[in-house]
XYZ file of C-alpha atoms in Angstrom:
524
model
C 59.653 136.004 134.533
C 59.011 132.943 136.610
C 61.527 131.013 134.717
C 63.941 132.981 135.352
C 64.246 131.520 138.983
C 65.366 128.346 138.360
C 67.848 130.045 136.008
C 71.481 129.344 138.616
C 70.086 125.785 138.552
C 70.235 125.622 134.248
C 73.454 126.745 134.577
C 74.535 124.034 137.312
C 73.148 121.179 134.375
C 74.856 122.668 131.683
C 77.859 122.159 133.555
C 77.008 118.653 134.816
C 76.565 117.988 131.283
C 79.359 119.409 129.647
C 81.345 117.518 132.603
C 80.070 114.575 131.407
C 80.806 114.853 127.585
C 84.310 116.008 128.607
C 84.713 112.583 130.956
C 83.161 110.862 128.494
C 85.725 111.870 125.815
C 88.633 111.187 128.001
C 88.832 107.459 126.477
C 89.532 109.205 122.972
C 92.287 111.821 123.863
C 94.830 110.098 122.116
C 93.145 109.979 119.241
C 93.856 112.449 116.425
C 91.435 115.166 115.979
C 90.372 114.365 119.188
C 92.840 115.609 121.627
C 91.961 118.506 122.791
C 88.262 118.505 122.848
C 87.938 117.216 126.460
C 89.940 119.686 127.658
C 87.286 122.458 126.135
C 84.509 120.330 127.738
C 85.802 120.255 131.150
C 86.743 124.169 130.404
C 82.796 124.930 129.316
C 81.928 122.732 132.463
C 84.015 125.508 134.698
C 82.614 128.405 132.718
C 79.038 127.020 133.584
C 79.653 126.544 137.343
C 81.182 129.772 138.041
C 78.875 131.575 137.004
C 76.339 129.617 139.004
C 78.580 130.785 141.739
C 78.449 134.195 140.635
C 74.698 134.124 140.810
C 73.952 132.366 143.736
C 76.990 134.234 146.042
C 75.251 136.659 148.515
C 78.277 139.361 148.853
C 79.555 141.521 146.703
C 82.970 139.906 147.321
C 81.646 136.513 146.659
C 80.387 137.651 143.384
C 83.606 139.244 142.455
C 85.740 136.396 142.728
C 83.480 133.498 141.068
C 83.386 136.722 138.423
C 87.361 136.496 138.443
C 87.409 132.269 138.446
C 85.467 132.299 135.031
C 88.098 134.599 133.078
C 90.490 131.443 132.973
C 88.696 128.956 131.370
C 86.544 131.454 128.886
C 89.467 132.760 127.556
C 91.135 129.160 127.386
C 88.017 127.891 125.625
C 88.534 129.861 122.851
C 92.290 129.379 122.230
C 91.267 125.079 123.026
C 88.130 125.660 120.655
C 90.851 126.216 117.774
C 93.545 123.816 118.593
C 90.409 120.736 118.321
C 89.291 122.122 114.828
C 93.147 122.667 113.871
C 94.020 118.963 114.841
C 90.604 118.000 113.409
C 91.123 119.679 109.628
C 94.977 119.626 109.627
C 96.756 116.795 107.998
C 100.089 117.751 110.419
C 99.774 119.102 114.130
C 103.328 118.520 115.014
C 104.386 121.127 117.535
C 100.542 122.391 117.976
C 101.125 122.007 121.724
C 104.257 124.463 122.189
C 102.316 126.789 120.218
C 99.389 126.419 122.790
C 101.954 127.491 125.621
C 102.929 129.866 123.776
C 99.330 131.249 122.948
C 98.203 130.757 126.618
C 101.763 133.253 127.844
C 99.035 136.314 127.411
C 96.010 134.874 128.988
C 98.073 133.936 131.933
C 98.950 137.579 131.959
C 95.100 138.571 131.775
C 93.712 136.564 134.787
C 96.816 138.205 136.729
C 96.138 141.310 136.131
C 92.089 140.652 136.871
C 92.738 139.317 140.451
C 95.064 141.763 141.100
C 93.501 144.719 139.713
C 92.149 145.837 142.797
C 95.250 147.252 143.740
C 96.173 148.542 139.882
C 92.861 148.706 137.998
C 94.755 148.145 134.739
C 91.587 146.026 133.445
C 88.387 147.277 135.050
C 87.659 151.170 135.271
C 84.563 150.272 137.006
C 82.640 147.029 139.049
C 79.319 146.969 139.949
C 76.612 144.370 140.827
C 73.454 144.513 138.220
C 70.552 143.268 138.090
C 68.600 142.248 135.214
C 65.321 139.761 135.303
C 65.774 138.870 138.449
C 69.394 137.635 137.918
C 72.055 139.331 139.593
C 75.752 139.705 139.152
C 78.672 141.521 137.990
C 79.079 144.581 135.740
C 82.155 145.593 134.513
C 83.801 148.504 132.480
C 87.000 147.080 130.629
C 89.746 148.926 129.906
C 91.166 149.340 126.674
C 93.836 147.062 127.823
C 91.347 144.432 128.638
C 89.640 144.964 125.387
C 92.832 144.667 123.794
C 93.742 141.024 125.430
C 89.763 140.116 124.781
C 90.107 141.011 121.015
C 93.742 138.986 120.876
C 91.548 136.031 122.818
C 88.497 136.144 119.960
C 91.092 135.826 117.059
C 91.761 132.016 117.923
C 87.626 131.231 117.867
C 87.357 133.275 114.625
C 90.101 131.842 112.531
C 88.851 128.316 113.854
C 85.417 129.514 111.919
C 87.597 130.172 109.007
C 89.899 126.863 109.124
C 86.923 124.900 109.571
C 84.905 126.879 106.568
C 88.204 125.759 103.767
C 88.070 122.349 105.536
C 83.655 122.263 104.484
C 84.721 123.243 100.447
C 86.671 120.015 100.161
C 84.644 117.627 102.760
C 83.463 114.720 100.996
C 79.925 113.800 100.943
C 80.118 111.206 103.682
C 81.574 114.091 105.942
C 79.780 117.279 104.832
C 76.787 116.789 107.798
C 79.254 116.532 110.599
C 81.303 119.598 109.654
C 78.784 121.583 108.942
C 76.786 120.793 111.949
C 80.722 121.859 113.848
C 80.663 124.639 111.871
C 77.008 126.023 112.957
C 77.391 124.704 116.254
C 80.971 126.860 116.810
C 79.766 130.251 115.069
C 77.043 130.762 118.100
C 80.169 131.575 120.291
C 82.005 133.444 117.947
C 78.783 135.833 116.676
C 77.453 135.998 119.944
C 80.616 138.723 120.872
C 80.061 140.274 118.445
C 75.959 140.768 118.262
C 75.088 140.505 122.091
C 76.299 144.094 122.662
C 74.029 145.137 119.614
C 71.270 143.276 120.731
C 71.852 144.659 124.707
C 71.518 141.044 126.028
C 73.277 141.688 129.525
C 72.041 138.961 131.419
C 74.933 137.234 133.365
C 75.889 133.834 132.129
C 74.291 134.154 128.661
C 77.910 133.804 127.286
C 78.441 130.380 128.979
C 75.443 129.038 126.984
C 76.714 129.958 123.926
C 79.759 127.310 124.440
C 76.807 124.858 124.494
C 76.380 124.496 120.684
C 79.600 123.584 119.416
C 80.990 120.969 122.288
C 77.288 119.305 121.676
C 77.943 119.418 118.233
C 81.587 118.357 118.383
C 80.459 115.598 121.167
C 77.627 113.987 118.621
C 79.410 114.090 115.415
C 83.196 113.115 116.474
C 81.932 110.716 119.367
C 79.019 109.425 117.806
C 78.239 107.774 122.001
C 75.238 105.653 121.648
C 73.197 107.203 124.622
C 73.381 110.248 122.670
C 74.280 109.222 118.756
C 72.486 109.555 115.596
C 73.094 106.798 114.685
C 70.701 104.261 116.399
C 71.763 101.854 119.149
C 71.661 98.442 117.008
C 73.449 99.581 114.415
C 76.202 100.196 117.102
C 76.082 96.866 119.034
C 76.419 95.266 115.565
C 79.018 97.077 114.819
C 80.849 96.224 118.191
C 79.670 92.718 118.129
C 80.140 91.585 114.691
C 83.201 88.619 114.608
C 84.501 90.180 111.354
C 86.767 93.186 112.603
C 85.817 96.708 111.137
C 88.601 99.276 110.665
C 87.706 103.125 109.617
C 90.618 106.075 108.635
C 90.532 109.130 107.805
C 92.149 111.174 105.163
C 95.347 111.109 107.261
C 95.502 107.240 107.570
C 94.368 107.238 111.548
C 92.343 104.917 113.113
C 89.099 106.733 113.766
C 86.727 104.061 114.532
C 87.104 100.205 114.986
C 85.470 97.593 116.969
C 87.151 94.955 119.268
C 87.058 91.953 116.867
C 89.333 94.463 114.375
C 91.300 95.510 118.129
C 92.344 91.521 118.395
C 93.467 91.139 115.017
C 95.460 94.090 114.600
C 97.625 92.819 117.540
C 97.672 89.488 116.090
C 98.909 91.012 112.497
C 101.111 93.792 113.999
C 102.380 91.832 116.864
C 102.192 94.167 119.254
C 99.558 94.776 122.176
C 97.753 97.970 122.730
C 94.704 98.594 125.052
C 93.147 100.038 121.486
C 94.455 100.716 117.960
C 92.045 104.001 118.190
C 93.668 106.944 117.060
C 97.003 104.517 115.751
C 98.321 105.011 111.888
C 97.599 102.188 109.962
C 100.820 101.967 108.666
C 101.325 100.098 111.647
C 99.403 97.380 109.438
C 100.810 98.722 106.242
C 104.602 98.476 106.585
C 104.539 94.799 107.696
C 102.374 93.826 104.725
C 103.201 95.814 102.059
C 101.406 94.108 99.320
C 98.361 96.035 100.271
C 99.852 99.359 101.117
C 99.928 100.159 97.311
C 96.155 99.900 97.319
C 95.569 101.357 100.236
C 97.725 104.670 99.557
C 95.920 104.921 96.421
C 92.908 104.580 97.791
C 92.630 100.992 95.146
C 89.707 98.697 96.867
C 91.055 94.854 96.690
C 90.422 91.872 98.246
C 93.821 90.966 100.166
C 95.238 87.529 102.357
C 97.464 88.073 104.915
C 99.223 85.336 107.141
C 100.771 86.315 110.485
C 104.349 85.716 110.929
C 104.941 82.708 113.421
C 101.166 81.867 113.670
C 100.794 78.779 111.717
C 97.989 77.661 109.786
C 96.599 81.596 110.587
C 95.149 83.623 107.733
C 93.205 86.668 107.485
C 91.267 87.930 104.530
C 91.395 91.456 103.879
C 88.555 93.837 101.995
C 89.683 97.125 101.212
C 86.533 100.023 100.452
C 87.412 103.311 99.201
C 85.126 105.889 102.099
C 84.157 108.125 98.497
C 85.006 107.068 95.198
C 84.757 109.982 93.560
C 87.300 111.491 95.513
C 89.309 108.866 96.707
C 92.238 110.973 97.701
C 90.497 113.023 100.558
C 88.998 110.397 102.187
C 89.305 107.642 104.682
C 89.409 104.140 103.652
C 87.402 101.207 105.343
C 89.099 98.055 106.282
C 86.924 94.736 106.548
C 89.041 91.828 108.430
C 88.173 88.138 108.156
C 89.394 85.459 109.762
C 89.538 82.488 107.175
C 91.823 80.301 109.152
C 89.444 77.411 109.317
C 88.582 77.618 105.672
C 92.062 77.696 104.524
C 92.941 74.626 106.700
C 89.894 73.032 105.101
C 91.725 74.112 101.295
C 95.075 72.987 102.420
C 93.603 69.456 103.727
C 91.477 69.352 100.566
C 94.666 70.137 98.772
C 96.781 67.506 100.496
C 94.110 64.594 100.076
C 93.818 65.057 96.532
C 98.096 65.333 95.972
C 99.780 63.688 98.567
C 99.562 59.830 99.087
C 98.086 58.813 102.692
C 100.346 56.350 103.786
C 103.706 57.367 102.320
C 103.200 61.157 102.528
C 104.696 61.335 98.725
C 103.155 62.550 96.039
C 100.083 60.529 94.613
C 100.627 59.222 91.039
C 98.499 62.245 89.303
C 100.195 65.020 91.330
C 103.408 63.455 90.214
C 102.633 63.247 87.023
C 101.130 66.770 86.534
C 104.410 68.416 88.211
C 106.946 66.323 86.173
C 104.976 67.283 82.820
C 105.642 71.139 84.179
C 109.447 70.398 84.285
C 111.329 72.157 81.502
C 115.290 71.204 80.424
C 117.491 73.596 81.561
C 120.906 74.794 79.897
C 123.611 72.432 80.861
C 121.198 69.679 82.280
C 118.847 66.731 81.201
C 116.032 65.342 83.011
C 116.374 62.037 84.677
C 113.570 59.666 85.250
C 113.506 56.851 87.986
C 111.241 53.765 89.085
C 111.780 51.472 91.657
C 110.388 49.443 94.168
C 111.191 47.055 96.854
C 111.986 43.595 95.773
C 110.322 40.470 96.795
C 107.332 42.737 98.589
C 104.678 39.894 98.334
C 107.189 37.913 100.663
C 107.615 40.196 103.072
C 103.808 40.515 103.400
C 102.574 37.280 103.082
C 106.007 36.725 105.722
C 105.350 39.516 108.063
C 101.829 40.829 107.460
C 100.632 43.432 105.504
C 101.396 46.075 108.556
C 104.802 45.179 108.022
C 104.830 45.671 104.554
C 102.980 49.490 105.382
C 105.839 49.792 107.714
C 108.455 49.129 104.410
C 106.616 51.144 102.711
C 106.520 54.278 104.999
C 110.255 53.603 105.836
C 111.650 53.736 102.241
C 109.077 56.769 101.328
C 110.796 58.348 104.522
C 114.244 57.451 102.745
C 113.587 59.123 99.570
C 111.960 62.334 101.210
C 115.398 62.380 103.025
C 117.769 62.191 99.887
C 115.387 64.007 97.097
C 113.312 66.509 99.024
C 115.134 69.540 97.805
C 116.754 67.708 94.638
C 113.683 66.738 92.654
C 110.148 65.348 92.833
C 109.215 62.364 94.630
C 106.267 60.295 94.068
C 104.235 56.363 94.846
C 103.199 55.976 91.517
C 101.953 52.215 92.307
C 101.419 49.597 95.264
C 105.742 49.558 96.167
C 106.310 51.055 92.716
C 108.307 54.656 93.362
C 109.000 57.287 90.910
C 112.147 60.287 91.390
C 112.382 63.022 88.604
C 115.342 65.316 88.703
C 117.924 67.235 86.632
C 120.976 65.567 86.063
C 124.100 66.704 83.907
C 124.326 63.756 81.825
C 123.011 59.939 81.485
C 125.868 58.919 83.792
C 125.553 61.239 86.256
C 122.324 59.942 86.179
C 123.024 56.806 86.382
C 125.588 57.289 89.230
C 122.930 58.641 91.400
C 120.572 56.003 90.571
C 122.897 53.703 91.647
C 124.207 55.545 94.967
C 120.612 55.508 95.875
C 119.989 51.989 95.218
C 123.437 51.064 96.837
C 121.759 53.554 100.433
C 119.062 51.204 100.494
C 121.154 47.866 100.681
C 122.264 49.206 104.294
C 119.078 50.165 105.415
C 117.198 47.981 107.709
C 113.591 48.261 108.372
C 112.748 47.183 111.979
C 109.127 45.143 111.443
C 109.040 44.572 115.389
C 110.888 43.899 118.400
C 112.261 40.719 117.444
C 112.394 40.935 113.291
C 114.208 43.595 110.510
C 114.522 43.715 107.144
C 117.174 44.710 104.419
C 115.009 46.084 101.750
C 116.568 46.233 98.331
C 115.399 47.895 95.249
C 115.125 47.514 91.750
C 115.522 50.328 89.321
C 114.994 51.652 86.219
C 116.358 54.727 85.062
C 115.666 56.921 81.546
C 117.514 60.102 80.662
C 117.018 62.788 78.088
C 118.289 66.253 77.387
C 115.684 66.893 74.627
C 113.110 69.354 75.242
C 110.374 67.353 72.502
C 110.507 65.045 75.154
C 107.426 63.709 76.762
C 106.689 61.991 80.209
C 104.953 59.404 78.890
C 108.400 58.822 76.945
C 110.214 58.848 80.127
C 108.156 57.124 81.623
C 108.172 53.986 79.256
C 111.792 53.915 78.909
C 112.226 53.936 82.638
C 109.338 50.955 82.858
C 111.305 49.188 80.286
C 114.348 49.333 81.997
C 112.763 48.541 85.784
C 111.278 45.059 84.170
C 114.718 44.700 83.015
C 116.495 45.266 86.360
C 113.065 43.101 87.903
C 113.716 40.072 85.582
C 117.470 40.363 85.503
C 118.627 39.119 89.633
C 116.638 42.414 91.045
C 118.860 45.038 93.224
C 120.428 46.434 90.319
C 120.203 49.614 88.329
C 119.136 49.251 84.405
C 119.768 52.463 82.367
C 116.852 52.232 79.285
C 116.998 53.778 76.161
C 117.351 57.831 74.784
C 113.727 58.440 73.996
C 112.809 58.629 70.767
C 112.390 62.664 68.849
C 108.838 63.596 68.930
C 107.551 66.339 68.022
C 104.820 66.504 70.389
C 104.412 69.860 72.996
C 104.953 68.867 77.040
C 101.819 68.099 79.022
């Protein structure tokens, strides 16, 4: 069979190739489910080049040992060929690498005795050189010792077929291809023991291209690399280029796939650098912002905002989608990451336009109004109404400027921000008109406040420039009721009432107007 000659050189690019898939999946070995399967890679890669070596060697003793250099890593493929399906379908692997020690103990004992059994022959009761199509190499007869420690070796790669099978019966539908293309892919191995001898196949190396299948299979459906994917190349530079950041888990709540957008804002959210996230928990994410970790757990989809400590102004919008909604609970979820910083700047300038006056940086009449209505009387305390503003303003403008009336302005607004900001609301309800609701015990605690404050102002002197200040004084009115029938528009006219009074009256003085009258009309 002419083919047959370049048959060494087939097994030389198996091994280049399973050398590459096994550097190739190097980046990933910290990733669960994925730890082990560059080790079986690289181990496939040896398998393939020694018995290239086998075939090519000239010597009976050259052929002998690259015969004794492939026992190693075919019987560690097998026992590595069940530890990546194990970590793949098993929700817990903790302590899966003492066991592999502990499983390798006898196959450290079997590649002893082979190089050594020259002296003992304890594994081989006879070695020859065959020949068969053209292809030489090394025939053995295995003791029933050796048989025994090849039977203990096959066990790992055929309860590996049977953990994977259980894991296929509960896949969901978005997984079923992958593990059953695993699943085909590893039973070539595993039935080829057992139906080469029927089937007399004795060509050397035949074995090694069994291994070919499954790491293939495992490369394409765990890796998914886009020189050799199925999915197609643009859907994977969209993926990896796409500004919103894309997060998939698996059943077990591991990172499995994620692209660098989603890389930056985990480490922005988690606050804590890592080359990737791949293979991470997301409970990383989870525990830090646990008003999504409900809906994730149960596998709830939700639209979530989330605002990194210590970054402000930072938000990120958050899109959970349930992998299978059918069967929520054995799936992954999918994690959608937006970055709506800029948009919720826009909403809180929007916000602060439309309640917050410009120049005093109080709130605007409206806003004022619409938060007082909201008060409520509380057991043991009445609600307390002021106005005031600055007396003799026009002077001081048509005296100073207008800038130095701004400057008044600003300066008393600062004033009240200082004594009220965690006491009550604060508001420019008018051009130098002011407005301060809070809860009081009674009218004249009330009206002892009302006149501390106006008594703070009499010291304070506004500095209009380097050479002039003023001592602003106020006028104010002041309207207090403990009824709950009570509306602002009550307060508010009382308190009017009792300003004009104050106004008309010398100014710089505190006027206390009348209870409101009973209404029965509901707040707001």
């Amino acid at each position: 069979m002419p083919w047959m000659q370049g048959y060494p050189y087939y097994l030389l690019m198996g091994s280049v190739l399973s050398l590459y898939m096994g550097v190739g999946s190097y980046k990933h070995h910290n990733t669960p489910g994925r730890r082990y399967l560059w080790i079986l890679m690289l181990l496939v890669s040896l398998i393939f080049a020694a018995t290239a070596g086998e075939i090519l060697a000239g010597s009976f003793q050259a052929k002998l040992w690259w015969k004794n250099v492939q026992q190693a890593p075919l019987f560690l493929s097998t026992i590595f060929t069940y530890a990546v399906i194990k970590e793949y379908v098993s929700r817990s692997t903790e302590g899966l690498t003492k066991r592999l020690v502990f499983f390798c103990i006898p196959v450290v004992l079997d590649v002893s005795l082979i190089f050594t059994d020259s002296y003992h022959h304890l594994m081989r009761s006879e070695v020859s050189v065959a020949t068969v199509a053209g292809v030489s190499g090394i025939a053995v007869e295995p003791t029933v010792l050796s048989m025994i420690l090849i039977a203990y070796d096959q066990l790992f790669g055929l309860y590996a077929v049977y953990l994977l099978f259980l894991s296929l019966l509960n896949a969901p539908k978005y997984s079923f291809r992958r593990n059953i293309m695993l699943l085909f892919g590893l039973l070539v191995p595993v039935l080829a023991v057992l139906f080469l001898p029927l089937l007399k196949i004795t060509i050397t190396g035949f074995t090694a291209f069994t291994y070919l299948p499954p790491i293939v299979a495992a490369y394409l459906s765990l890796f998914r690399d886009p020189r050799l994917s199925l999915y197609p190349l643009a859907k994977n530079k969209i993926f990896e280029n796409m500004k919103d950041g894309i997060v998939l888990t698996d059943r077990y709540d591991h990172i499995i796939d994620i692209n660098e957008a989603a890389d930056a804002i985990l480490s922005e959210l988690i606050e804590e650098n890592a080359e990737s996230w791949m293979g991470k928990s997301i409970h990383l994410l989870l525990k830090r912002h646990g008003h999504i970790s409900a809906h994730y757990t149960q596998r709830i989809e939700g639209q979530f905002e989330i605002e990194p400590p210590g970054k402000n102004g930072a938000c990120f919008g958050v899109a959970l989608i349930a992998m299978e909604r059918t069967r929520a609970e054995n799936t992954g979820m999918l994690l959608v990451f937006s970055d709506l910083s800029e948009k919720k700047r826009y909403e809180r300038e929007l916000l602060h336009q439309a309640t917050v006056d410009d120049l005093t940086g109080l709130y605007n009449r409206r806003h004022f109004m619409r938060l007082v209505q909201n008060y409520t009387v509380q057991d043991g305390a009445g609600i307390a109404l002021l106005l005031f503003d600055i007396d003799d303003f026009k002077l001081i403008n048509d005296t100073y400027g207008h800038m130095a009336g701004d400057l008044a302005l600003v300066d008393l607004s600062r004033k009240i921000l200082q004594v009220y900001h965690n006491n009550g609301i604060a508001g420019r309800v008018g051009g130098e008109e002011f407005a301060v609701c809070f809860f009081a015990g009674s009218e004249s605690a009330a009206l002892q406040e009302a006149e501390s404050f106006r008594a703070t102002m009499g010291e304070h002197i506004v500095q209009v420039d380097g050479l002039n200040s003023i001592q602003l004084t106020v006028s104010i009115g002041i309207a207090f009721t403990e009824r709950s029938d009570v509306t602002f528009e009550d307060l508010y006219r009382e308190a009017d009432e009792a300003l004009y009074l104050s106004k008309a009256t010398g100014k710089n003085r505190v006027t206390l107007g009348r209870q409101p009258a009973a209404r029965q009309v509901a707040k707001g």
